[in-house]
Short mmCIF file of C-alpha atoms in Angstrom, two decimals:
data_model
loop_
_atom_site.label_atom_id
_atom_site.label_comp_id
_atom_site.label_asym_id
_atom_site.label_seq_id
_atom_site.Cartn_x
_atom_site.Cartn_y
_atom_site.Cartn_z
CA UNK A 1 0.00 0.00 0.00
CA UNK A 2 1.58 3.41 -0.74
CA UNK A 3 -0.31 6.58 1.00
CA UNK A 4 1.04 9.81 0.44
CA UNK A 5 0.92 12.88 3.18
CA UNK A 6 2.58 16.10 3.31
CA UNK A 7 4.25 16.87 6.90
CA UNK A 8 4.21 21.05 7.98
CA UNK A 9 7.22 21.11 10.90
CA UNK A 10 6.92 23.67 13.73
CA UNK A 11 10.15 23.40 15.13
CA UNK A 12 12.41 21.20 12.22
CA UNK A 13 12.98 20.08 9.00
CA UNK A 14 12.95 16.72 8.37
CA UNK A 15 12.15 13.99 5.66
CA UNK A 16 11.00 10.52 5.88
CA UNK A 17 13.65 7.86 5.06
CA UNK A 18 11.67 5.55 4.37
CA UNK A 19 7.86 4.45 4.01
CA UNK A 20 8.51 0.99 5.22
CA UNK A 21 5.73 0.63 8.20
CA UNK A 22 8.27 -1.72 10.31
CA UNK A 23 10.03 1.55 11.00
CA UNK A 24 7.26 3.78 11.62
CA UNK A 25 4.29 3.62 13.70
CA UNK A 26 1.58 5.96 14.78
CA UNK A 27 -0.16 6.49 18.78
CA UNK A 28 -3.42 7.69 18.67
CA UNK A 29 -3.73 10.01 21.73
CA UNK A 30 -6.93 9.41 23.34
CA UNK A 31 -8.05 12.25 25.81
CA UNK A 32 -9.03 10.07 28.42
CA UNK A 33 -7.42 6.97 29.07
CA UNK A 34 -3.59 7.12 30.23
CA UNK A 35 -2.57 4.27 27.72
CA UNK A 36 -1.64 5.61 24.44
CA UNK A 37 -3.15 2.86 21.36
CA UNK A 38 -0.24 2.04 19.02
CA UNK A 39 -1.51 1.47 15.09
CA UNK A 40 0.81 1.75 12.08
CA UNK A 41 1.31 4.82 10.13
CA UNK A 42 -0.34 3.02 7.31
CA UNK A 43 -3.39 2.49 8.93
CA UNK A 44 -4.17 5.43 10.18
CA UNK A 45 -3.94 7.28 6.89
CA UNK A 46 -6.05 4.82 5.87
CA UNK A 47 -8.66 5.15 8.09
CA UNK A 48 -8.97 8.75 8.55
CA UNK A 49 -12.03 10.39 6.55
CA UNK A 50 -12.55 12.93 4.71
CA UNK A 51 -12.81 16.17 6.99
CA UNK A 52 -11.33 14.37 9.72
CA UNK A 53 -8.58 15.57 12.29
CA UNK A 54 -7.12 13.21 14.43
CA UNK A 55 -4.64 13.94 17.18
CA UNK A 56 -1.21 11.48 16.68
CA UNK A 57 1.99 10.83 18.29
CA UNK A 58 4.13 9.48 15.10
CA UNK A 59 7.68 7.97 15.53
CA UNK A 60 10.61 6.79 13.31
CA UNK A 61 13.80 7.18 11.64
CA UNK A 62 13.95 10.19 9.64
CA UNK A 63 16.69 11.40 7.60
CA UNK A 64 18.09 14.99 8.51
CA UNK A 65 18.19 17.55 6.23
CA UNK A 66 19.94 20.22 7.87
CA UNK A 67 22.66 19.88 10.47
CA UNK A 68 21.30 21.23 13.62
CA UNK A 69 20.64 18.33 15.35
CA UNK A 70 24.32 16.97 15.30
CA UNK A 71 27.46 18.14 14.98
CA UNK A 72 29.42 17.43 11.41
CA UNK A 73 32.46 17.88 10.28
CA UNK A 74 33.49 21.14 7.67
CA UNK A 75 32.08 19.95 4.55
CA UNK A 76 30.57 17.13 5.53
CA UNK A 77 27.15 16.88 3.69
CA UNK A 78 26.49 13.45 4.33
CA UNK A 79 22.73 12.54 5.08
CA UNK A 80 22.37 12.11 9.23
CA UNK A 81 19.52 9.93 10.18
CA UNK A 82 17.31 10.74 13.77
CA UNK A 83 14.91 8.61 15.20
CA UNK A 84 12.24 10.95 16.14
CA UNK A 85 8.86 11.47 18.12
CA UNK A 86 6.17 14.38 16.23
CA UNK A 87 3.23 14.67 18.07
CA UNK A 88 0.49 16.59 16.01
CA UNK A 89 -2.25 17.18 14.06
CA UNK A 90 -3.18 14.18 11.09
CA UNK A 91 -5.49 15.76 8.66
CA UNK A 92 -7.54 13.60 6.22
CA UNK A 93 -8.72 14.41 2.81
CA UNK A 94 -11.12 17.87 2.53
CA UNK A 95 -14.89 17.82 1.77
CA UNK A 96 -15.94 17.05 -1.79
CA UNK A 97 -17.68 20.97 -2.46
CA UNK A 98 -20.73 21.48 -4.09
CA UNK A 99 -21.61 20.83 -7.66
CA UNK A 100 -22.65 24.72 -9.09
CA UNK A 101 -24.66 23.97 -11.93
CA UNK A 102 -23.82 27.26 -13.62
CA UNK A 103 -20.37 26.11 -14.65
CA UNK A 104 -19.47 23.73 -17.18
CA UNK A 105 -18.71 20.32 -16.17
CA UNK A 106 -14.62 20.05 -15.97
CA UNK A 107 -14.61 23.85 -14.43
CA UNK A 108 -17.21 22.35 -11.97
CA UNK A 109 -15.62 19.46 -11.22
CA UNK A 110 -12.19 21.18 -10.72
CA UNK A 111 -13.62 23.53 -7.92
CA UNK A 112 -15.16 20.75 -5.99
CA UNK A 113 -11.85 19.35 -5.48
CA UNK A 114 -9.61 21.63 -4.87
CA UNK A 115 -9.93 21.66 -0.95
CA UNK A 116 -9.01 17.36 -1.07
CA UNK A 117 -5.50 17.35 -1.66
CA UNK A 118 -2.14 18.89 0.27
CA UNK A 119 1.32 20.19 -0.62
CA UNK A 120 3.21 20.62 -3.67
CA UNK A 121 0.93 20.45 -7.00
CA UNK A 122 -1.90 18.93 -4.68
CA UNK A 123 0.46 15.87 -4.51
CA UNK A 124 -1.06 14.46 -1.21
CA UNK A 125 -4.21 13.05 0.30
CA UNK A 126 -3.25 13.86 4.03
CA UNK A 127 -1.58 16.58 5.92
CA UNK A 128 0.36 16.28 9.22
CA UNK A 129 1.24 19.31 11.10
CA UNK A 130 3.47 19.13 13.84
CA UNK A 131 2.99 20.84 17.06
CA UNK A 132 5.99 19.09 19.32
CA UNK A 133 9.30 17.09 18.14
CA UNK A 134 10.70 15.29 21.16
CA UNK A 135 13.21 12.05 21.94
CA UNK A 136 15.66 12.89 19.37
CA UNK A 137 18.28 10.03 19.06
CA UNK A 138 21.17 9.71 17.08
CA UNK A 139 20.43 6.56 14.23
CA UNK A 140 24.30 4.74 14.22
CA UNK A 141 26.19 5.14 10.61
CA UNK A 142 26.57 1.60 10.98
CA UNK A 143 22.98 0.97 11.20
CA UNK A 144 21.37 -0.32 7.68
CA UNK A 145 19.29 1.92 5.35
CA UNK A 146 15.92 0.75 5.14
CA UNK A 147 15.66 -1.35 1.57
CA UNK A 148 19.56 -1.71 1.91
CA UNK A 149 21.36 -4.93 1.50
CA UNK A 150 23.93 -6.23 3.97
CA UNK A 151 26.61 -9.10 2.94
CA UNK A 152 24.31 -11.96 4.44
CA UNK A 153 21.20 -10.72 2.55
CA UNK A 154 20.02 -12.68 -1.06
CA UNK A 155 22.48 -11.87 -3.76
CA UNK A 156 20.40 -9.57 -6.96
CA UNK A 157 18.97 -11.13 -9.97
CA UNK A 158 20.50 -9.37 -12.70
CA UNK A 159 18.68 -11.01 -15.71
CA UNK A 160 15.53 -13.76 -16.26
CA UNK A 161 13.24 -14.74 -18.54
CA UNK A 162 10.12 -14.14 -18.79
CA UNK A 163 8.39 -16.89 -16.54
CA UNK A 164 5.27 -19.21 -18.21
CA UNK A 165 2.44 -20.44 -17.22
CA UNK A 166 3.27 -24.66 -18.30
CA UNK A 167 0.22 -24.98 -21.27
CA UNK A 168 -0.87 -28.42 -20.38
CA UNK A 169 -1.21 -27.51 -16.55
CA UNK A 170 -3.71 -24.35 -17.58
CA UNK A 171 -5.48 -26.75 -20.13
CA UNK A 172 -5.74 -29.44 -17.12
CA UNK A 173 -6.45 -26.73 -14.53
CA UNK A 174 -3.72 -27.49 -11.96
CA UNK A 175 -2.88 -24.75 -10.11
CA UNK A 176 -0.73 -24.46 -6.82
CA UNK A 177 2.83 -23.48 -5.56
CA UNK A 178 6.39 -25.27 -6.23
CA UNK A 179 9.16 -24.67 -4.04
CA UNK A 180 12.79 -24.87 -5.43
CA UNK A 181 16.05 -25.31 -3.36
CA UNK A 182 18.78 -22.85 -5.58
CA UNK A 183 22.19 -23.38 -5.46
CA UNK A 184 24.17 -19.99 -7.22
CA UNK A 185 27.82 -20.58 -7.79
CA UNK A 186 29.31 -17.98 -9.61
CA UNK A 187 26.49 -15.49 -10.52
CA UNK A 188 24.94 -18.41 -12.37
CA UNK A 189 22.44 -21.16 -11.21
CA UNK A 190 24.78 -24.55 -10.82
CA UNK A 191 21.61 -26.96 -9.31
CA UNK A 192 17.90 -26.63 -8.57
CA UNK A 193 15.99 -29.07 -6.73
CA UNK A 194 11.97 -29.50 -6.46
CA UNK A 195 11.49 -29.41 -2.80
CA UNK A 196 7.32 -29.19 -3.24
CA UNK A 197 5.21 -28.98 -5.99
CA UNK A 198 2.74 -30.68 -8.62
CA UNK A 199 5.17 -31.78 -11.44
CA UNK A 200 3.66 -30.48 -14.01
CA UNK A 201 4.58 -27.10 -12.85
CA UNK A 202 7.76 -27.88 -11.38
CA UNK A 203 9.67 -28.13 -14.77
CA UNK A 204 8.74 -25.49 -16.28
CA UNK A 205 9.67 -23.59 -12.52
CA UNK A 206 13.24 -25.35 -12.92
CA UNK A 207 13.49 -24.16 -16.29
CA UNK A 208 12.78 -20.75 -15.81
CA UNK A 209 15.19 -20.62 -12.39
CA UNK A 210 18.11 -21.79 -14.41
CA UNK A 211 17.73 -18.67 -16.61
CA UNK A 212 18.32 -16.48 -14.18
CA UNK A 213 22.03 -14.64 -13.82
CA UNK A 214 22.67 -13.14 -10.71
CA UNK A 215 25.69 -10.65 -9.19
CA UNK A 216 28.93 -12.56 -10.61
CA UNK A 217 30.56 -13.18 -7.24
CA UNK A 218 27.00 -14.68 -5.98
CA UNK A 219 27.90 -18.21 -4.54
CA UNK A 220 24.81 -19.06 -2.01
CA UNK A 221 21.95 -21.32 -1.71
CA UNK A 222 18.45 -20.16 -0.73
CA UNK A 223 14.99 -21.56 -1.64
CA UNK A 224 12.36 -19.67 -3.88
CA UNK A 225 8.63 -20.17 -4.38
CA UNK A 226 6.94 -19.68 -7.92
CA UNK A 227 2.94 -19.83 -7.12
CA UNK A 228 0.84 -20.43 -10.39
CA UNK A 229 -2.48 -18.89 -9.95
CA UNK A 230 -5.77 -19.35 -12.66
CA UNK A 231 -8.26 -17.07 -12.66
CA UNK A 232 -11.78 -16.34 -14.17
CA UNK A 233 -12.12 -14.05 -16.65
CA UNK A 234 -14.90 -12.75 -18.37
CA UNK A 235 -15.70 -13.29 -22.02
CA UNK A 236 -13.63 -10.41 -24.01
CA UNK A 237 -11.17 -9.72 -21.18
CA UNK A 238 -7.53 -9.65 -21.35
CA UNK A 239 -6.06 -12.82 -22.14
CA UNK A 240 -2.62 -11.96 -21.30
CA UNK A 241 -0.35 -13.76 -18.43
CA UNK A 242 0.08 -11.48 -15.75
CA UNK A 243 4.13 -12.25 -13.79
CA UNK A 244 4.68 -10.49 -10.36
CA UNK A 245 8.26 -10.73 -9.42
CA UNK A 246 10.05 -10.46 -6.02
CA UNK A 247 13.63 -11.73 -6.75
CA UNK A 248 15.18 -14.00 -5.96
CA UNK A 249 12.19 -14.83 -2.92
CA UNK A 250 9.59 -15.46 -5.23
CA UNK A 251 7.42 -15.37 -8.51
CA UNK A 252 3.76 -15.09 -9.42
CA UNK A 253 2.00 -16.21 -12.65
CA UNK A 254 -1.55 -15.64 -13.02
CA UNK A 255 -3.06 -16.54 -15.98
CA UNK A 256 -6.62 -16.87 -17.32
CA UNK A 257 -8.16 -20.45 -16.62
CA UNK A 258 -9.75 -22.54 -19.66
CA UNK A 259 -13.40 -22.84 -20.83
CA UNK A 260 -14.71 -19.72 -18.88
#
């Protein structure tokens, strides 16, 4: 899920460094009890409504964009990272307006939403406007950027082939999930063993794996999952294989079942 908001500071500048919710998480302040509710950042821009204001207490790691929070060096423009308490004010979407008549259609239209979005080229569907920064820590150089790869993490796939859908298992309607056990040696695939999975997608999963070229110095063994999904499809929909890819964890081919 990717929500957008824009973020007004009262007392610093600072951007997110990264959306990922295991980092972040939102307290809802409630005005009576003395235990704060923790939900993710996620779900609370979900879940607020249009014309809504909610009172949050949002914390994370945040990347620094000037140096007044910590010393540097002469020169030194390096990005610092924080991790940071806001508390504030979480603003959802504005009203829809009302239609006038007396306007054309797109002029209409434009006016009734010009009070839903925030920021920059209305580039946001929430606003958060802080009204207190406090516990401001210092985030280790050491420590990894979110998204970041460390030496023990699974090497990049560089190049693949398209994966398939096998033709007789769509014709026959067999669906389901085959698990492969990779060894790399090399950058390149050197063995691949079925570890699960109905045969008759398991080749074609072993065939496609062994196309794949990863970083050259890649020597490792990890096991992958292709899932092979069929799905109904109307009469005069697209026809086309659809391929979701998270490399080298797993692979997704859905593709339109038979005689539908």
């Amino acid at each position: 899920m990717i929500i957008r908001t824009t973020f007004c500071f009262a007392a610093a500048m600072l951007l997110i460094a990264s959306s990922s919710a295991s980092y972040q998480r939102v307290e809802v302040v409630e005005e009576v009890a003395h235990a704060v509710a923790e939900r993710r950042l996620c779900d609370a821009l979900a879940s607020i409504g249009d014309g809504e204001q909610r009172t949050v207490s949002l914390s994370g790691i945040f990347v620094v964009g000037y140096d007044k929070m910590f010393k540097r060096k002469s020169g030194d423009w390096s990005p610092k990272r924080a991790e940071v308490r806001f508390t504030g004010e979480l603003y959802g979407p504005g009203a829809i307006g009302p239609d006038d008549l007396s306007l054309l259609p797109p002029l209409a239209n434009a006016n009734r939403m010009r009070n839903r979005r925030y920021g920059h080229l209305n580039g946001y569907r929430t606003k958060f406007v802080v009204t207190a920064i406090s516990d401001v820590k210092t985030v280790p150089d050491a420590t990894p950027w979110p998204g970041s790869r460390s030496a023990a993490s699974a090497p990049i796939v560089e190049r693949a082939e398209v994966p398939r859908y096998p033709q007789l298992a769509r014709s026959a309607g067999i669906a389901g999930e085959v698990v492969l056990d990779v060894t790399i040696r090399d950058g390149q695939v050197s063995k691949a063993e079925v570890m699960s999975g109905d045969r008759m997608l398991s080749e074609e999963a072993i065939r496609n794996v062994r196309t794949w070229q990863l970083t050259a110095k890649a020597n490792t063994t990890f096991t992958t999952k292709y899932t092979y999904e069929l799905e109904q499809r109307m009469t005069g929909a697209c026809n086309f294989t659809r391929v979701e890819l998270e490399l080298p964890k797993s692979v997704r081919i859905i593709a339109p079942a038979n005689g539908w």
